[in-house]
PDB file of C-alpha atoms and ligand atoms in Angstrom:
ATOM      1  CA  MET A   1      -5.907  15.384   2.435  1.00  0.00           C
ATOM      2  CA  ILE A   2      -5.494  12.429   0.023  1.00  0.00           C
ATOM      3  CA  LEU A   3      -1.950  10.392  -0.295  1.00  0.00           C
ATOM      4  CA  ILE A   4      -0.839   7.122  -1.779  1.00  0.00           C
ATOM      5  CA  PHE A   5       2.014   5.343  -0.377  1.00  0.00           C
ATOM      6  CA  LEU A   6       3.746   3.135  -2.666  1.00  0.00           C
ATOM      7  CA  GLY A   7       6.738   1.343  -2.434  1.00  0.00           C
ATOM      8  CA  PRO A   8       8.156  -2.715  -2.490  1.00  0.00           C
ATOM      9  CA  PRO A   9       7.199  -4.863   0.340  1.00  0.00           C
ATOM     10  CA  GLY A  10       9.120  -4.236   3.704  1.00  0.00           C
ATOM     11  CA  SER A  11       9.809  -0.598   2.622  1.00  0.00           C
ATOM     12  CA  GLY A  12       7.746   0.733   5.688  1.00  0.00           C
ATOM     13  CA  LYS A  13       4.845   2.094   4.156  1.00  0.00           C
ATOM     14  CA  GLY A  14       2.459   0.873   6.299  1.00  0.00           C
ATOM     15  CA  THR A  15       4.235   1.715   9.663  1.00  0.00           C
ATOM     16  CA  GLN A  16       4.620   5.317   8.243  1.00  0.00           C
ATOM     17  CA  ALA A  17       1.249   5.744   6.594  1.00  0.00           C
ATOM     18  CA  LYS A  18      -0.163   4.730  10.641  1.00  0.00           C
ATOM     19  CA  MET A  19       2.353   7.218  12.080  1.00  0.00           C
ATOM     20  CA  LEU A  20       1.047  10.094   9.567  1.00  0.00           C
ATOM     21  CA  ALA A  21      -2.391   9.152   9.646  1.00  0.00           C
ATOM     22  CA  GLU A  22      -2.613   9.370  13.599  1.00  0.00           C
ATOM     23  CA  LYS A  23      -0.689  12.809  13.363  1.00  0.00           C
ATOM     24  CA  LYS A  24      -3.223  14.178  10.817  1.00  0.00           C
ATOM     25  CA  GLY A  25      -6.499  12.462  12.312  1.00  0.00           C
ATOM     26  CA  LEU A  26      -7.100  10.894   9.085  1.00  0.00           C
ATOM     27  CA  PRO A  27      -7.726   7.031   8.219  1.00  0.00           C
ATOM     28  CA  HIS A  28      -5.390   4.599   7.157  1.00  0.00           C
ATOM     29  CA  ILE A  29      -6.437   2.457   4.305  1.00  0.00           C
ATOM     30  CA  SER A  30      -4.192  -0.853   4.358  1.00  0.00           C
ATOM     31  CA  LEU A  31      -5.488  -2.983   1.565  1.00  0.00           C
ATOM     32  CA  GLY A  32      -3.008  -5.432   3.436  1.00  0.00           C
ATOM     33  CA  ASP A  33      -4.873  -5.432   6.563  1.00  0.00           C
ATOM     34  CA  ILE A  34      -8.514  -5.304   4.964  1.00  0.00           C
ATOM     35  CA  LEU A  35      -7.682  -8.256   3.313  1.00  0.00           C
ATOM     36  CA  ARG A  36      -6.249 -10.028   6.364  1.00  0.00           C
ATOM     37  CA  GLU A  37      -9.270  -8.843   8.369  1.00  0.00           C
ATOM     38  CA  GLU A  38     -11.222 -10.711   5.471  1.00  0.00           C
ATOM     39  CA  VAL A  39      -9.422 -13.903   5.882  1.00  0.00           C
ATOM     40  CA  ARG A  40      -9.738 -13.666   9.904  1.00  0.00           C
ATOM     41  CA  ILE A  41     -13.133 -13.372   9.716  1.00  0.00           C
ATOM     42  CA  GLY A  42     -13.392 -16.189   7.481  1.00  0.00           C
ATOM     43  CA  THR A  43     -15.684 -14.282   4.410  1.00  0.00           C
ATOM     44  CA  GLU A  44     -15.856 -15.928   1.154  1.00  0.00           C
ATOM     45  CA  ILE A  45     -13.433 -12.996  -0.498  1.00  0.00           C
ATOM     46  CA  GLY A  46     -10.943 -14.062   2.947  1.00  0.00           C
ATOM     47  CA  ARG A  47     -11.299 -17.543   1.851  1.00  0.00           C
ATOM     48  CA  LYS A  48     -10.665 -16.353  -2.314  1.00  0.00           C
ATOM     49  CA  ALA A  49      -7.814 -14.441  -0.952  1.00  0.00           C
ATOM     50  CA  LYS A  50      -5.862 -16.453   1.445  1.00  0.00           C
ATOM     51  CA  VAL A  51      -4.218 -18.970  -1.089  1.00  0.00           C
ATOM     52  CA  LEU A  52      -2.830 -15.739  -3.005  1.00  0.00           C
ATOM     53  CA  MET A  53      -1.836 -13.962  -0.256  1.00  0.00           C
ATOM     54  CA  ASP A  54       0.297 -16.487   1.606  1.00  0.00           C
ATOM     55  CA  ALA A  55       2.138 -17.207  -2.063  1.00  0.00           C
ATOM     56  CA  GLY A  56       2.782 -13.586  -2.204  1.00  0.00           C
ATOM     57  CA  LYS A  57       0.610 -13.119  -5.398  1.00  0.00           C
ATOM     58  CA  LEU A  58      -1.598 -10.384  -6.073  1.00  0.00           C
ATOM     59  CA  VAL A  59      -5.628 -10.929  -5.255  1.00  0.00           C
ATOM     60  CA  PRO A  60      -7.581 -10.331  -8.457  1.00  0.00           C
ATOM     61  CA  ASP A  61      -8.205  -6.527  -9.404  1.00  0.00           C
ATOM     62  CA  GLU A  62     -11.726  -6.395  -8.969  1.00  0.00           C
ATOM     63  CA  LEU A  63     -11.655  -7.642  -5.517  1.00  0.00           C
ATOM     64  CA  THR A  64      -9.354  -5.086  -4.212  1.00  0.00           C
ATOM     65  CA  ILE A  65     -10.976  -2.275  -6.335  1.00  0.00           C
ATOM     66  CA  GLU A  66     -14.483  -3.350  -4.815  1.00  0.00           C
ATOM     67  CA  LEU A  67     -12.707  -3.307  -1.566  1.00  0.00           C
ATOM     68  CA  THR A  68     -11.199   0.362  -1.799  1.00  0.00           C
ATOM     69  CA  ARG A  69     -14.243   1.894  -3.628  1.00  0.00           C
ATOM     70  CA  ARG A  70     -16.171   0.794  -0.374  1.00  0.00           C
ATOM     71  CA  ARG A  71     -13.852   1.957   2.220  1.00  0.00           C
ATOM     72  CA  ILE A  72     -13.419   5.119   0.676  1.00  0.00           C
ATOM     73  CA  ASN A  73     -17.190   6.089   0.359  1.00  0.00           C
ATOM     74  CA  GLN A  74     -17.054   5.594   4.313  1.00  0.00           C
ATOM     75  CA  PRO A  75     -17.776   9.022   6.146  1.00  0.00           C
ATOM     76  CA  ASP A  76     -14.704   8.768   8.060  1.00  0.00           C
ATOM     77  CA  CYS A  77     -12.927   9.543   4.515  1.00  0.00           C
ATOM     78  CA  ARG A  78     -14.528  12.468   4.017  1.00  0.00           C
ATOM     79  CA  ASN A  79     -11.589  15.037   5.045  1.00  0.00           C
ATOM     80  CA  GLY A  80      -9.390  12.896   3.032  1.00  0.00           C
ATOM     81  CA  PHE A  81      -7.292   9.563   3.814  1.00  0.00           C
ATOM     82  CA  ILE A  82      -3.853   7.716   3.268  1.00  0.00           C
ATOM     83  CA  ILE A  83      -3.907   4.910   1.142  1.00  0.00           C
ATOM     84  CA  ASP A  84      -1.053   2.046   1.252  1.00  0.00           C
ATOM     85  CA  GLY A  85      -0.887  -1.221  -0.587  1.00  0.00           C
ATOM     86  CA  PHE A  86      -3.261   0.034  -3.489  1.00  0.00           C
ATOM     87  CA  PRO A  87      -3.002   0.432  -6.340  1.00  0.00           C
ATOM     88  CA  ARG A  88      -0.482  -2.353  -7.089  1.00  0.00           C
ATOM     89  CA  SER A  89      -0.959  -2.894 -10.797  1.00  0.00           C
ATOM     90  CA  MET A  90      -2.150  -0.655 -13.921  1.00  0.00           C
ATOM     91  CA  ALA A  91      -5.599  -1.497 -13.668  1.00  0.00           C
ATOM     92  CA  GLN A  92      -5.728  -0.596 -10.169  1.00  0.00           C
ATOM     93  CA  ALA A  93      -4.406   2.519 -10.539  1.00  0.00           C
ATOM     94  CA  GLU A  94      -6.669   3.533 -13.591  1.00  0.00           C
ATOM     95  CA  ALA A  95      -9.445   2.171 -11.723  1.00  0.00           C
ATOM     96  CA  LEU A  96      -8.554   4.579  -8.725  1.00  0.00           C
ATOM     97  CA  THR A  97      -8.248   7.638 -10.757  1.00  0.00           C
ATOM     98  CA  ALA A  98     -11.386   7.225 -12.367  1.00  0.00           C
ATOM     99  CA  MET A  99     -12.977   6.939  -8.803  1.00  0.00           C
ATOM    100  CA  PHE A 100     -11.363   9.983  -7.931  1.00  0.00           C
ATOM    101  CA  ALA A 101     -12.436  11.910 -10.810  1.00  0.00           C
ATOM    102  CA  ALA A 102     -16.398  10.220 -10.426  1.00  0.00           C
ATOM    103  CA  GLN A 103     -16.188  11.774  -6.583  1.00  0.00           C
ATOM    104  CA  LYS A 104     -14.368  14.923  -7.738  1.00  0.00           C
ATOM    105  CA  LEU A 105     -11.588  14.055  -5.084  1.00  0.00           C
ATOM    106  CA  ASN A 106      -8.400  15.434  -5.482  1.00  0.00           C
ATOM    107  CA  LEU A 107      -4.772  13.209  -4.572  1.00  0.00           C
ATOM    108  CA  ASP A 108      -2.515  15.382  -3.369  1.00  0.00           C
ATOM    109  CA  LYS A 109       0.796  13.135  -3.292  1.00  0.00           C
ATOM    110  CA  VAL A 110       2.150   9.858  -4.128  1.00  0.00           C
ATOM    111  CA  ILE A 111       4.879   9.082  -1.578  1.00  0.00           C
ATOM    112  CA  TYR A 112       7.329   6.750  -3.260  1.00  0.00           C
ATOM    113  CA  PHE A 113       9.316   4.675  -0.578  1.00  0.00           C
ATOM    114  CA  ARG A 114      12.495   3.707  -2.256  1.00  0.00           C
ATOM    115  CA  LEU A 115      14.565   0.695  -0.721  1.00  0.00           C
ATOM    116  CA  SER A 116      17.093  -2.309  -2.321  1.00  0.00           C
ATOM    117  CA  GLU A 117      15.632  -5.578  -2.195  1.00  0.00           C
ATOM    118  CA  THR A 118      18.445  -6.497  -0.363  1.00  0.00           C
ATOM    119  CA  GLU A 119      17.519  -4.533   2.770  1.00  0.00           C
ATOM    120  CA  ALA A 120      13.779  -4.992   1.902  1.00  0.00           C
ATOM    121  CA  VAL A 121      14.280  -8.804   2.398  1.00  0.00           C
ATOM    122  CA  LYS A 122      16.431  -8.243   5.613  1.00  0.00           C
ATOM    123  CA  ARG A 123      13.444  -6.712   7.219  1.00  0.00           C
ATOM    124  CA  LEU A 124      10.762  -8.821   6.230  1.00  0.00           C
ATOM    125  CA  LEU A 125      12.721 -11.990   7.524  1.00  0.00           C
ATOM    126  CA  SER A 126      13.557 -10.144  10.716  1.00  0.00           C
ATOM    127  CA  ARG A 127       9.904  -8.977  10.849  1.00  0.00           C
ATOM    128  CA  ALA A 128       8.651 -12.587  10.191  1.00  0.00           C
ATOM    129  CA  GLY A 129      10.160 -13.718  13.814  1.00  0.00           C
ATOM    130  CA  ILE A 130       7.935 -10.883  15.467  1.00  0.00           C
ATOM    131  CA  GLU A 131       4.668 -10.877  13.532  1.00  0.00           C
ATOM    132  CA  GLY A 132       4.341 -14.177  12.187  1.00  0.00           C
ATOM    133  CA  ARG A 133       2.866 -13.431   9.065  1.00  0.00           C
ATOM    134  CA  ALA A 134       2.349 -16.329   6.556  1.00  0.00           C
ATOM    135  CA  ASP A 135       3.756 -14.573   3.805  1.00  0.00           C
ATOM    136  CA  ASP A 136       6.738 -13.513   5.473  1.00  0.00           C
ATOM    137  CA  ASN A 137       8.811 -16.584   4.414  1.00  0.00           C
ATOM    138  CA  GLU A 138      11.714 -16.777   1.960  1.00  0.00           C
ATOM    139  CA  ALA A 139       9.527 -18.675  -1.128  1.00  0.00           C
ATOM    140  CA  ALA A 140       6.421 -15.738  -0.618  1.00  0.00           C
ATOM    141  CA  ILE A 141       8.799 -12.804  -0.388  1.00  0.00           C
ATOM    142  CA  LYS A 142      10.530 -14.075  -3.821  1.00  0.00           C
ATOM    143  CA  THR A 143       7.164 -14.031  -5.560  1.00  0.00           C
ATOM    144  CA  ARG A 144       6.135 -10.796  -3.630  1.00  0.00           C
ATOM    145  CA  PHE A 145       9.229  -8.918  -5.644  1.00  0.00           C
ATOM    146  CA  GLU A 146       8.545 -10.250  -8.457  1.00  0.00           C
ATOM    147  CA  VAL A 147       5.074  -9.102  -8.484  1.00  0.00           C
ATOM    148  CA  TYR A 148       6.256  -5.517  -7.391  1.00  0.00           C
ATOM    149  CA  GLU A 149       8.493  -5.770 -10.211  1.00  0.00           C
ATOM    150  CA  LYS A 150       6.165  -6.563 -12.611  1.00  0.00           C
ATOM    151  CA  ALA A 151       2.914  -5.052 -12.079  1.00  0.00           C
ATOM    152  CA  THR A 152       3.828  -2.452  -9.340  1.00  0.00           C
ATOM    153  CA  ARG A 153       6.986  -0.845 -10.549  1.00  0.00           C
ATOM    154  CA  PRO A 154       5.531   0.791 -13.455  1.00  0.00           C
ATOM    155  CA  LEU A 155       3.224   2.849 -11.357  1.00  0.00           C
ATOM    156  CA  ILE A 156       6.204   4.976 -10.545  1.00  0.00           C
ATOM    157  CA  ASP A 157       6.462   6.212 -14.070  1.00  0.00           C
ATOM    158  CA  TYR A 158       2.390   6.473 -14.161  1.00  0.00           C
ATOM    159  CA  TYR A 159       2.416   8.723 -11.109  1.00  0.00           C
ATOM    160  CA  GLN A 160       5.625  10.812 -11.852  1.00  0.00           C
ATOM    161  CA  GLN A 161       3.778  11.760 -15.270  1.00  0.00           C
ATOM    162  CA  THR A 162       1.147  13.485 -12.895  1.00  0.00           C
ATOM    163  CA  GLY A 163       4.020  15.398 -11.189  1.00  0.00           C
ATOM    164  CA  LYS A 164       2.367  13.837  -7.800  1.00  0.00           C
ATOM    165  CA  LEU A 165       5.251  11.360  -7.088  1.00  0.00           C
ATOM    166  CA  PHE A 166       7.896  12.227  -4.318  1.00  0.00           C
ATOM    167  CA  GLU A 167      10.424  10.335  -3.679  1.00  0.00           C
ATOM    168  CA  ILE A 168      11.756   9.166  -0.102  1.00  0.00           C
ATOM    169  CA  ASP A 169      14.997   6.991   1.033  1.00  0.00           C
ATOM    170  CA  ALA A 170      13.201   4.699   2.968  1.00  0.00           C
ATOM    171  CA  ALA A 171      16.985   2.872   4.077  1.00  0.00           C
ATOM    172  CA  GLN A 172      16.721   5.307   6.906  1.00  0.00           C
ATOM    173  CA  THR A 173      15.358   4.730  10.440  1.00  0.00           C
ATOM    174  CA  ILE A 174      11.788   5.128  11.063  1.00  0.00           C
ATOM    175  CA  GLU A 175      12.191   8.239  13.101  1.00  0.00           C
ATOM    176  CA  GLN A 176      14.309   9.800  10.118  1.00  0.00           C
ATOM    177  CA  VAL A 177      12.113   8.830   7.152  1.00  0.00           C
ATOM    178  CA  PHE A 178       8.959  10.216   9.343  1.00  0.00           C
ATOM    179  CA  GLN A 179      11.064  13.654  10.139  1.00  0.00           C
ATOM    180  CA  SER A 180      12.552  13.997   6.418  1.00  0.00           C
ATOM    181  CA  ALA A 181       9.105  13.319   4.487  1.00  0.00           C
ATOM    182  CA  PHE A 182       6.460  14.421   6.679  1.00  0.00           C
ATOM    183  CA  SER A 183       7.445  16.823   9.276  1.00  0.00           C
ATOM    184  CA  GLY A 184       5.953  20.089   6.967  1.00  0.00           C
ATOM    185  CA  LEU A 185       2.692  18.120   6.420  1.00  0.00           C
TER     186      LEU A 185
HETATM  187  P1  LIG B   1       3.465  -6.119   1.841  1.00  0.00           P
HETATM  188  O1  LIG B   1       3.233  -4.639   1.305  1.00  0.00           O
HETATM  189  O2  LIG B   1       4.341  -6.051   2.605  1.00  0.00           O
HETATM  190  O3  LIG B   1       3.485  -7.270   0.547  1.00  0.00           O
HETATM  191  P2  LIG B   1       0.548  -6.079   2.413  1.00  0.00           P
HETATM  192  O4  LIG B   1       0.291  -6.482   3.716  1.00  0.00           O
HETATM  193  O5  LIG B   1       0.289  -4.595   1.877  1.00  0.00           O
HETATM  194  O6  LIG B   1       2.140  -6.458   2.653  1.00  0.00           O
HETATM  195  O7  LIG B   1       0.095  -6.852   1.267  1.00  0.00           O
HETATM  196  C1  LIG B   1       0.169  -8.275   1.583  1.00  0.00           C
HETATM  197  C2  LIG B   1      -0.408  -9.161   0.757  1.00  0.00           C
HETATM  198  O8  LIG B   1      -2.102  -8.697   0.472  1.00  0.00           O
HETATM  199  C3  LIG B   1      -0.058  -9.193  -0.780  1.00  0.00           C
HETATM  200  O9  LIG B   1       1.100  -9.863  -1.276  1.00  0.00           O
HETATM  201  C4  LIG B   1      -1.590  -9.470  -1.783  1.00  0.00           C
HETATM  202  O10 LIG B   1      -1.384 -10.835  -1.662  1.00  0.00           O
HETATM  203  C5  LIG B   1      -2.231  -8.798  -0.912  1.00  0.00           C
HETATM  204  N1  LIG B   1      -2.520  -7.526  -1.385  1.00  0.00           N
HETATM  205  C6  LIG B   1      -2.618  -6.269  -0.821  1.00  0.00           C
HETATM  206  N2  LIG B   1      -2.776  -5.511  -1.322  1.00  0.00           N
HETATM  207  C7  LIG B   1      -3.086  -5.742  -2.896  1.00  0.00           C
HETATM  208  C8  LIG B   1      -3.694  -5.149  -3.969  1.00  0.00           C
HETATM  209  N3  LIG B   1      -4.060  -3.856  -4.275  1.00  0.00           N
HETATM  210  N4  LIG B   1      -3.930  -5.814  -4.884  1.00  0.00           N
HETATM  211  C9  LIG B   1      -3.881  -7.291  -5.094  1.00  0.00           C
HETATM  212  N5  LIG B   1      -3.673  -7.823  -3.934  1.00  0.00           N
HETATM  213  C10 LIG B   1      -3.056  -7.124  -2.738  1.00  0.00           C
END
């Protein structure tokens, strides 16, 4: 089973992806986590990405596309995976579609986490106190939403046209979202 989780920052994609991945025994691929790990261990990719991530901007498409290609080719992905935080731009979406076609992989569903910006910002600011992520401050959050609107929102239409988009109300509690979206999976 191959699932893509799409939605604004703070919509709970990562939390739900982790929970569902555990339930289904599938890898959870989080581009944000992969990039933060590159930063942590101080690779060249990490050095390039850090400034952009801290500012709330996207890191270059070539980079995230290559990291994704490498990750989904790992043996643990052969029975499927849940991918969150990718694609985030039209170029990334088209590259992912091409990767799936080249490897004869079938995308099952794209889960779109619908949440208002007001609610999402509230969550990110409260998370800031707990996790201390460098990009959970007001300036970076503002940029992340601008980037989301401009680069990522068009993907809702892109996937709607494939008939694979499923929308969920991400304003519910963690348990309610999980129950209503994934109890049948
Ligand atoms: P959130 O969804 O809360 O913004 P993520 O952990 O998914 O958090 O992403 C954090 C940051 O990592 C993004 O703001 C961006 O800088 C970078 N990033 C993650 N995924 C991508 C991607 N697919 N393309 C470009 N940059 C990305």
